[in-house]
Short mmCIF file of C-alpha atoms in Angstrom, two decimals:
data_model
loop_
_atom_site.label_atom_id
_atom_site.label_comp_id
_atom_site.label_asym_id
_atom_site.label_seq_id
_atom_site.Cartn_x
_atom_site.Cartn_y
_atom_site.Cartn_z
CA MET I 1 120.06 151.31 -32.54
CA SER I 2 119.31 150.13 -29.04
CA THR I 3 118.22 152.74 -26.45
CA GLY I 4 117.58 150.40 -23.52
CA GLY I 5 121.22 150.20 -22.41
CA SER I 6 123.23 147.13 -21.71
CA ALA I 7 122.60 144.57 -19.03
CA THR I 8 125.80 145.69 -17.34
CA SER I 9 124.67 149.32 -17.15
CA ARG I 10 121.22 148.33 -15.86
CA GLY I 11 122.79 146.16 -13.20
CA SER I 12 125.10 148.98 -12.22
CA TYR I 13 122.06 151.29 -11.82
CA ARG I 14 120.34 148.80 -9.55
CA ASP I 15 123.52 148.20 -7.57
CA THR I 16 123.89 151.95 -6.95
CA ILE I 17 120.36 153.38 -6.64
CA VAL I 18 118.62 150.62 -4.67
CA PRO I 19 121.15 150.62 -1.79
CA MET I 20 120.95 154.42 -1.74
CA ARG I 21 117.17 154.22 -1.29
CA TRP I 22 117.55 151.82 1.61
CA THR I 23 120.25 154.04 3.13
CA LEU I 24 117.95 157.08 2.95
CA PHE I 25 115.12 155.02 4.49
CA PHE I 26 117.25 153.99 7.46
CA ILE I 27 118.52 157.56 7.90
CA LEU I 28 114.93 158.83 8.04
CA LEU I 29 114.03 156.04 10.46
CA VAL I 30 116.92 156.97 12.75
CA LEU I 31 115.98 160.65 12.59
CA CYS I 32 112.36 159.88 13.48
CA SER I 33 113.51 157.70 16.36
CA ALA I 34 115.82 160.45 17.59
CA ALA I 35 112.97 162.95 17.48
CA TRP I 36 110.86 160.72 19.79
CA THR I 37 113.24 159.46 22.44
CA LEU I 38 111.41 158.69 25.65
CA VAL I 39 113.05 157.56 28.86
CA ARG I 40 110.93 156.07 31.59
CA PRO I 41 109.68 158.80 33.93
CA PRO I 42 110.69 158.50 37.59
CA GLU I 43 108.49 156.82 40.16
CA ILE I 44 106.86 158.50 43.14
CA PRO I 45 107.26 156.88 46.57
CA PHE I 46 104.01 156.41 48.48
CA GLN I 47 103.40 155.21 52.02
CA LYS I 48 100.16 153.33 52.59
CA HIS I 49 98.20 153.88 55.81
CA THR I 50 95.38 151.52 56.72
CA LEU I 51 92.58 153.56 58.29
CA ASP I 52 89.79 150.99 58.47
CA LEU I 53 89.43 147.36 57.34
CA GLY I 54 85.65 147.61 57.22
CA ALA I 55 83.68 147.70 53.98
CA ASN I 56 82.85 150.98 52.23
CA GLU I 57 82.46 152.08 48.63
CA SER I 58 83.44 155.75 48.62
CA CYS I 59 85.32 158.43 50.54
CA ALA I 60 85.90 162.18 50.60
CA ILE I 61 88.36 164.70 52.03
CA ALA I 62 87.10 167.73 54.00
CA ASP I 63 87.88 169.68 57.18
CA VAL I 64 84.95 168.26 59.11
CA ASN I 65 85.71 169.74 62.55
CA GLY I 66 87.05 173.12 61.44
CA ASP I 67 90.54 172.73 62.94
CA GLY I 68 92.28 173.56 59.66
CA ARG I 69 93.29 169.97 58.95
CA PRO I 70 91.67 167.93 56.15
CA ASP I 71 89.83 164.88 57.49
CA ILE I 72 88.53 161.83 55.63
CA VAL I 73 84.85 160.86 55.37
CA SER I 74 83.89 157.33 54.34
CA GLY I 75 80.58 155.57 54.73
CA GLU I 76 79.31 155.68 58.30
CA ASN I 77 82.39 157.37 59.75
CA TRP I 78 84.71 160.31 59.49
CA TYR I 79 88.38 160.09 60.43
CA GLU I 80 89.96 162.97 62.29
CA ALA I 81 93.42 164.10 61.17
CA PRO I 82 96.24 163.77 61.91
CA LYS I 83 95.86 160.48 63.83
CA TRP I 84 92.73 159.45 61.91
CA VAL I 85 90.53 158.95 64.96
CA LYS I 86 87.29 157.28 63.92
CA HIS I 87 83.96 159.05 64.58
CA ARG I 88 80.64 157.41 63.68
CA PHE I 89 78.14 159.95 62.35
CA ARG I 90 75.46 157.94 60.48
CA GLU I 91 74.06 154.47 59.87
CA ILE I 92 73.85 152.99 56.36
CA PRO I 93 71.93 149.88 55.24
CA PHE I 94 74.09 146.89 54.34
CA SER I 95 72.80 144.47 51.70
CA ASN I 96 74.29 141.79 49.44
CA ASN I 97 77.83 142.76 50.47
CA TYR I 98 77.22 146.43 49.66
CA VAL I 99 77.30 149.38 52.04
CA ASP I 100 74.56 151.44 50.37
CA ASP I 101 76.61 154.62 50.00
CA PHE I 102 78.15 155.26 46.58
CA SER I 103 79.41 158.83 46.78
CA ASN I 104 80.51 161.20 49.51
CA LEU I 105 80.67 164.80 48.30
CA PRO I 106 81.73 167.58 50.74
CA LEU I 107 79.60 170.70 50.27
CA ASP I 108 78.49 173.46 52.64
CA VAL I 109 74.80 173.27 51.81
CA ASN I 110 73.33 175.53 54.51
CA GLY I 111 76.10 178.14 54.47
CA ASP I 112 77.16 177.77 58.11
CA GLY I 113 80.83 177.33 57.22
CA ALA I 114 80.95 173.60 58.00
CA PRO I 115 81.15 171.00 55.22
CA ASP I 116 78.08 168.82 54.88
CA ILE I 117 78.09 165.58 52.88
CA VAL I 118 76.02 164.79 49.79
CA SER I 119 75.50 161.06 49.42
CA CYS I 120 73.72 158.77 46.98
CA SER I 121 72.54 155.18 47.18
CA TRP I 122 71.63 152.41 44.78
CA PHE I 123 69.39 150.15 46.82
CA SER I 124 67.63 152.89 48.80
CA ARG I 125 67.14 154.87 45.56
CA LYS I 126 67.88 158.28 46.98
CA LEU I 127 70.09 161.34 46.80
CA ILE I 128 70.55 163.01 50.20
CA TRP I 129 72.64 165.51 52.11
CA LEU I 130 73.81 165.05 55.68
CA GLU I 131 73.98 168.14 57.86
CA ASN I 132 77.16 168.67 59.83
CA PRO I 133 76.00 169.53 63.40
CA GLY I 134 79.16 171.56 63.98
CA ARG I 135 82.70 170.22 64.36
CA GLY I 136 81.34 166.87 63.14
CA ARG I 137 80.28 165.66 66.58
CA GLY I 138 77.18 163.53 67.03
CA ALA I 139 74.63 162.26 64.54
CA TRP I 140 74.15 164.18 61.31
CA LYS I 141 70.60 164.97 60.18
CA GLU I 142 69.59 163.49 56.82
CA HIS I 143 67.83 165.64 54.22
CA VAL I 144 66.37 164.08 51.06
CA ILE I 145 67.21 165.77 47.75
CA GLU I 146 65.62 163.25 45.37
CA MET I 147 64.11 159.77 45.58
CA GLY I 148 62.92 157.14 43.13
CA SER I 149 65.92 156.04 41.06
CA PRO I 150 69.02 154.01 41.94
CA ILE I 151 72.14 156.15 41.69
CA GLU I 152 75.51 154.67 40.72
CA PHE I 153 77.65 157.64 41.78
CA ALA I 154 77.74 161.45 41.64
CA PHE I 155 80.11 164.31 40.84
CA LEU I 156 80.66 167.79 42.22
CA VAL I 157 81.07 169.94 39.10
CA ASP I 158 80.89 173.57 37.99
CA LEU I 159 77.76 173.64 35.84
CA ASP I 160 76.82 177.28 36.38
CA ASN I 161 80.32 178.32 35.22
CA ASP I 162 81.12 180.47 38.25
CA GLY I 163 84.51 178.81 38.81
CA ALA I 164 83.43 176.67 41.78
CA ALA I 165 82.48 172.97 41.62
CA ARG I 166 79.34 173.19 43.79
CA GLU I 167 76.74 171.54 41.57
CA VAL I 168 75.78 167.88 42.03
CA LEU I 169 75.65 165.68 38.91
CA PRO I 170 74.36 162.14 39.64
CA GLN I 171 74.56 159.13 37.36
CA PHE I 172 71.08 157.64 37.58
CA GLY I 173 70.86 153.87 37.19
CA ASP I 174 67.43 154.03 35.60
CA VAL I 175 67.74 155.32 32.02
CA LYS I 176 64.10 156.46 32.21
CA ALA I 177 64.98 158.89 34.99
CA PRO I 178 65.66 162.43 33.75
CA LEU I 179 69.27 163.48 33.34
CA ALA I 180 69.45 166.28 35.89
CA TRP I 181 71.83 168.32 38.01
CA TYR I 182 71.27 170.07 41.33
CA GLU I 183 72.08 173.62 42.34
CA VAL I 184 72.52 174.65 45.97
CA LYS I 185 70.38 177.70 46.72
CA ASN I 186 69.42 179.13 50.12
CA GLY I 187 70.19 175.93 51.96
CA ALA I 188 68.27 173.67 49.58
CA PHE I 189 68.71 172.02 46.19
CA VAL I 190 67.11 173.12 42.93
CA ARG I 191 66.82 170.48 40.21
CA HIS I 192 67.66 171.39 36.60
CA VAL I 193 66.70 168.84 33.93
CA ILE I 194 69.01 168.48 30.94
CA HIS I 195 67.09 165.73 29.17
CA SER I 196 64.06 163.54 29.78
CA GLN I 197 66.22 160.39 30.01
CA SER I 198 69.59 159.55 31.49
CA GLY I 199 72.45 158.43 29.31
CA GLY I 200 73.47 155.05 30.70
CA HIS I 201 76.31 153.88 32.95
CA GLY I 202 78.83 156.70 33.23
CA ILE I 203 78.78 160.48 33.65
CA GLY I 204 81.14 163.42 33.30
CA ALA I 205 81.44 167.16 32.83
CA GLY I 206 83.84 169.53 31.11
CA ASP I 207 84.20 172.05 28.31
CA VAL I 208 84.14 169.78 25.26
CA ASN I 209 83.89 172.41 22.52
CA GLY I 210 86.05 175.13 24.05
CA ASP I 211 83.31 177.76 24.45
CA GLY I 212 84.07 178.32 28.12
CA ARG I 213 80.97 176.51 29.37
CA THR I 214 80.82 173.16 31.16
CA ASP I 215 79.13 170.45 29.08
CA VAL I 216 77.75 167.13 30.34
CA LEU I 217 79.01 163.79 29.00
CA THR I 218 77.37 160.37 28.86
CA PRO I 219 78.50 157.07 27.28
CA LYS I 220 76.22 157.75 24.29
CA GLY I 221 77.29 161.31 23.53
CA TRP I 222 77.42 164.73 25.17
CA PHE I 223 75.13 167.68 25.88
CA GLN I 224 76.38 171.09 24.83
CA ALA I 225 75.68 173.65 27.54
CA PRO I 226 73.49 176.63 26.64
CA GLU I 227 74.52 180.20 27.35
CA ASN I 228 72.30 180.08 30.43
CA PRO I 229 72.61 176.57 31.92
CA LEU I 230 69.95 177.38 34.52
CA ALA I 231 67.20 177.87 31.95
CA GLY I 232 68.45 177.22 28.42
CA THR I 233 68.15 174.13 26.21
CA TRP I 234 71.04 171.68 26.16
CA THR I 235 72.01 170.49 22.66
CA TRP I 236 72.44 166.73 22.22
CA LYS I 237 75.60 165.57 20.39
CA PRO I 238 75.41 161.78 19.74
CA GLU I 239 79.00 161.59 18.54
CA PHE I 240 80.01 158.27 20.16
CA ASP I 241 78.41 155.11 21.53
CA LEU I 242 80.38 153.49 24.34
CA GLU I 243 80.10 150.72 26.91
CA SER I 244 79.35 150.99 30.63
CA LEU I 245 81.81 153.61 31.83
CA GLY I 246 82.85 155.24 35.06
CA PHE I 247 83.88 158.89 35.26
CA LEU I 248 84.36 160.80 31.99
CA HIS I 249 87.03 163.51 32.28
CA VAL I 250 87.68 166.27 29.73
CA LEU I 251 91.37 166.90 28.99
CA ASP I 252 93.40 168.02 25.97
CA VAL I 253 95.68 164.98 25.98
CA ASN I 254 97.70 165.53 22.79
CA GLY I 255 97.92 169.32 23.02
CA ASP I 256 96.21 170.07 19.71
CA GLY I 257 93.84 172.63 21.21
CA ARG I 258 90.82 170.30 21.15
CA ASN I 259 89.62 168.77 24.39
CA ASP I 260 89.59 164.97 24.53
CA ILE I 261 87.93 162.52 26.94
CA VAL I 262 89.65 160.18 29.42
CA THR I 263 87.52 157.35 30.79
CA SER I 264 87.34 153.63 31.57
CA LYS I 265 85.15 150.55 31.38
CA ALA I 266 83.76 150.43 34.90
CA HIS I 267 83.01 146.69 34.89
CA ASP I 268 85.41 145.31 32.29
CA TYR I 269 88.98 145.64 30.98
CA GLY I 270 90.15 148.95 29.61
CA ILE I 271 91.21 152.51 30.42
CA PHE I 272 91.24 154.65 27.29
CA TRP I 273 91.01 158.16 25.87
CA LEU I 274 88.91 159.52 23.02
CA GLU I 275 90.74 161.93 20.74
CA GLN I 276 88.54 164.72 19.42
CA VAL I 277 89.56 164.71 15.76
CA GLY I 278 87.07 167.40 14.72
CA ASP I 279 83.70 167.67 12.95
CA GLY I 280 82.09 165.45 15.59
CA THR I 281 84.59 162.60 15.06
CA TRP I 282 86.38 160.82 17.91
CA LYS I 283 89.25 158.32 17.77
CA ARG I 284 89.72 155.76 20.52
CA HIS I 285 93.17 155.10 22.04
CA MET I 286 93.79 152.40 24.66
CA ILE I 287 95.79 153.37 27.73
CA ASP I 288 95.75 150.02 29.53
CA ASP I 289 93.58 146.92 29.15
CA SER I 290 95.65 144.55 31.29
CA TRP I 291 93.32 144.71 34.31
CA SER I 292 89.62 145.29 34.90
CA GLN I 293 87.16 147.19 37.13
CA ALA I 294 88.71 150.68 36.94
CA HIS I 295 85.47 152.23 38.17
CA ALA I 296 86.83 155.45 39.70
CA LEU I 297 89.20 157.82 37.88
CA THR I 298 90.68 161.05 39.24
CA LEU I 299 92.87 163.62 37.47
CA ALA I 300 95.53 165.42 39.53
CA ASP I 301 99.15 166.52 39.10
CA LEU I 302 100.92 164.00 41.32
CA ASN I 303 104.50 164.67 40.20
CA GLY I 304 104.34 168.45 39.97
CA ASP I 305 105.18 168.72 36.26
CA GLY I 306 102.18 170.91 35.45
CA LYS I 307 100.21 168.14 33.72
CA LYS I 308 97.32 166.20 35.20
CA ASP I 309 97.96 162.54 35.87
CA LEU I 310 95.38 159.77 36.08
CA ILE I 311 94.83 157.97 39.40
CA THR I 312 92.75 154.82 39.48
CA GLY I 313 92.51 151.33 40.90
CA LYS I 314 90.68 148.06 40.64
CA ARG I 315 87.39 147.99 42.49
CA TYR I 316 87.00 144.99 44.78
CA MET I 317 84.07 142.70 43.93
CA ALA I 318 82.04 145.36 42.11
CA HIS I 319 79.38 142.79 41.20
CA ASN I 320 80.35 140.09 43.71
CA GLY I 321 82.60 138.26 41.27
CA ARG I 322 80.40 138.24 38.15
CA ASP I 323 82.33 140.79 36.06
CA PRO I 324 85.24 139.96 33.69
CA GLY I 325 88.50 139.83 35.65
CA GLU I 326 86.81 140.66 38.92
CA ARG I 327 88.53 137.83 40.81
CA GLU I 328 92.01 138.89 39.71
CA PRO I 329 94.42 140.76 42.06
CA LEU I 330 93.65 144.29 43.18
CA GLY I 331 95.87 147.21 42.32
CA VAL I 332 96.21 150.99 42.61
CA TYR I 333 97.96 152.88 39.82
CA TRP I 334 98.77 156.31 38.43
CA TYR I 335 99.36 157.06 34.75
CA GLU I 336 101.23 159.97 33.20
CA TYR I 337 101.39 160.87 29.55
CA SER I 338 104.09 162.32 27.28
CA VAL I 339 103.41 164.01 23.93
CA ASP I 340 105.75 164.33 20.96
CA SER I 341 105.54 168.00 19.97
CA GLY I 342 106.01 167.21 16.28
CA THR I 343 103.79 164.20 15.66
CA ARG I 344 101.54 164.63 18.74
CA ARG I 345 102.02 160.96 19.45
CA VAL I 346 100.98 160.16 23.05
CA GLU I 347 102.76 157.68 25.29
CA TRP I 348 101.21 156.64 28.61
CA THR I 349 103.33 155.29 31.47
CA ARG I 350 101.77 153.11 34.15
CA HIS I 351 103.13 153.46 37.69
CA VAL I 352 102.22 150.78 40.23
CA ILE I 353 101.41 152.21 43.66
CA ASP I 354 100.04 149.03 45.23
CA TYR I 355 99.45 145.55 43.82
CA SER I 356 98.02 142.25 44.99
CA SER I 357 97.05 143.36 48.49
CA ARG I 358 93.53 144.03 49.80
CA THR I 359 93.69 147.65 48.54
CA GLY I 360 91.72 148.71 45.47
CA GLY I 361 90.26 151.79 43.82
CA GLY I 362 86.67 151.70 45.03
CA MET I 363 84.07 154.19 43.79
CA GLN I 364 85.81 157.47 44.56
CA ILE I 365 89.45 158.65 44.83
CA PRO I 366 89.73 162.08 46.49
CA VAL I 367 93.04 163.96 46.25
CA ALA I 368 94.45 166.65 48.58
CA ASP I 369 97.65 167.71 50.31
CA LEU I 370 96.79 165.95 53.56
CA ASP I 371 100.16 166.41 55.28
CA TRP I 372 100.90 169.99 54.12
CA ASP I 373 104.17 169.13 52.40
CA GLY I 374 103.34 170.58 48.99
CA ASP I 375 102.35 167.45 47.08
CA PHE I 376 99.11 165.53 46.55
CA ASP I 377 98.10 162.55 48.66
CA PHE I 378 94.94 160.51 48.09
CA ALA I 379 92.53 158.10 49.72
CA VAL I 380 90.74 155.00 48.42
CA ALA I 381 87.85 153.03 49.87
CA GLY I 382 86.06 149.83 48.95
CA LYS I 383 84.60 146.63 50.28
CA SER I 384 88.12 145.69 51.40
CA GLY I 385 88.84 148.77 53.51
CA LEU I 386 89.81 152.45 53.66
CA TYR I 387 93.38 153.47 52.90
CA LEU I 388 95.44 156.65 52.68
CA PHE I 389 98.39 156.92 50.30
CA GLU I 390 100.87 159.53 51.46
CA ASN I 391 102.97 161.04 48.67
CA LEU I 392 106.62 161.05 49.80
CA SER I 393 108.08 162.92 46.83
CA ARG I 394 108.55 166.07 48.94
CA VAL I 395 109.66 166.49 52.51
CA LYS I 396 107.45 168.36 54.95
CA GLY I 397 108.03 172.07 54.65
CA GLY I 398 109.81 171.70 51.30
CA SER I 399 109.03 173.60 48.13
#
């Protein structure tokens, strides 16, 4: 007696079950699509103001003259708000198309209530601070902090975990130079060495492991901060090996409770984030690799949704045209991210602020509410000029 069934019955089974399987598959596909429906986020209007067409590499925002209004410092000059009147306060060597000033960090070093400026240089191989004479008028006295190594750029970070970003973290160009940070104390700087050698092109700081202490990041791994960062031993975590980077920012991108890293290739194509998977493992996710030279990255909430956005731009002639994509058009952009609460899938949206003009991202992008209207504006500087981007998403005096 046959138990296999007839050809007709087997065909009937296939005709019924197989379409049902495909129907269930498409239903699941539709449900998944419905669960992750993303509409393009709105744009933010910006108005560009040209402050100076001269060459610079970096800029900062600080109330230089003590009138309550944030001014802009860039290179040899500071620009007085609200009309951005130019005041020359120092002289900087110019060589090979570079103004030898690669960071401007506002910090009251001597405690007189006026912001001084910490600056670093590549060609002069020094880290200095410039003393504000009071209300910014006249020449500023230069004080040497450290000499001997070229410095690519520097951060103001909170490395003593007191809630204020007052410590200076330079990115030394010589890998044989010690990886160190500098504490302001009694009007001077105290050097604290993390490791005997620097970690390559790129630097950052943030709480990687969630212990409440600020760690230090390099392209080759990160240093876990000790309980006492002023005297303890920093623990080396060689958990990744990356290219020449710019700023490394710590941010929980996908909302899983583990802090991730947002960074970029400073002299090549690619802005990306590293997902902290756990157990010392990191997964790389590309944000945008359609343009190159995103040397400076800043995190700030531009649209007021409670999440930090990424502001960056293409640096103009970082290596005088020798880098990949360096001769392509300049641009300034901001990126926001959306996270699916179920799958934790992350979607990044690129917003074009400025494209194909002489405005790029330079070495430093400071953010502040410059016009007191409740939203964040920002400035960019580079070899092609100094520019202010005024955020027009709120009207002056609005909420």
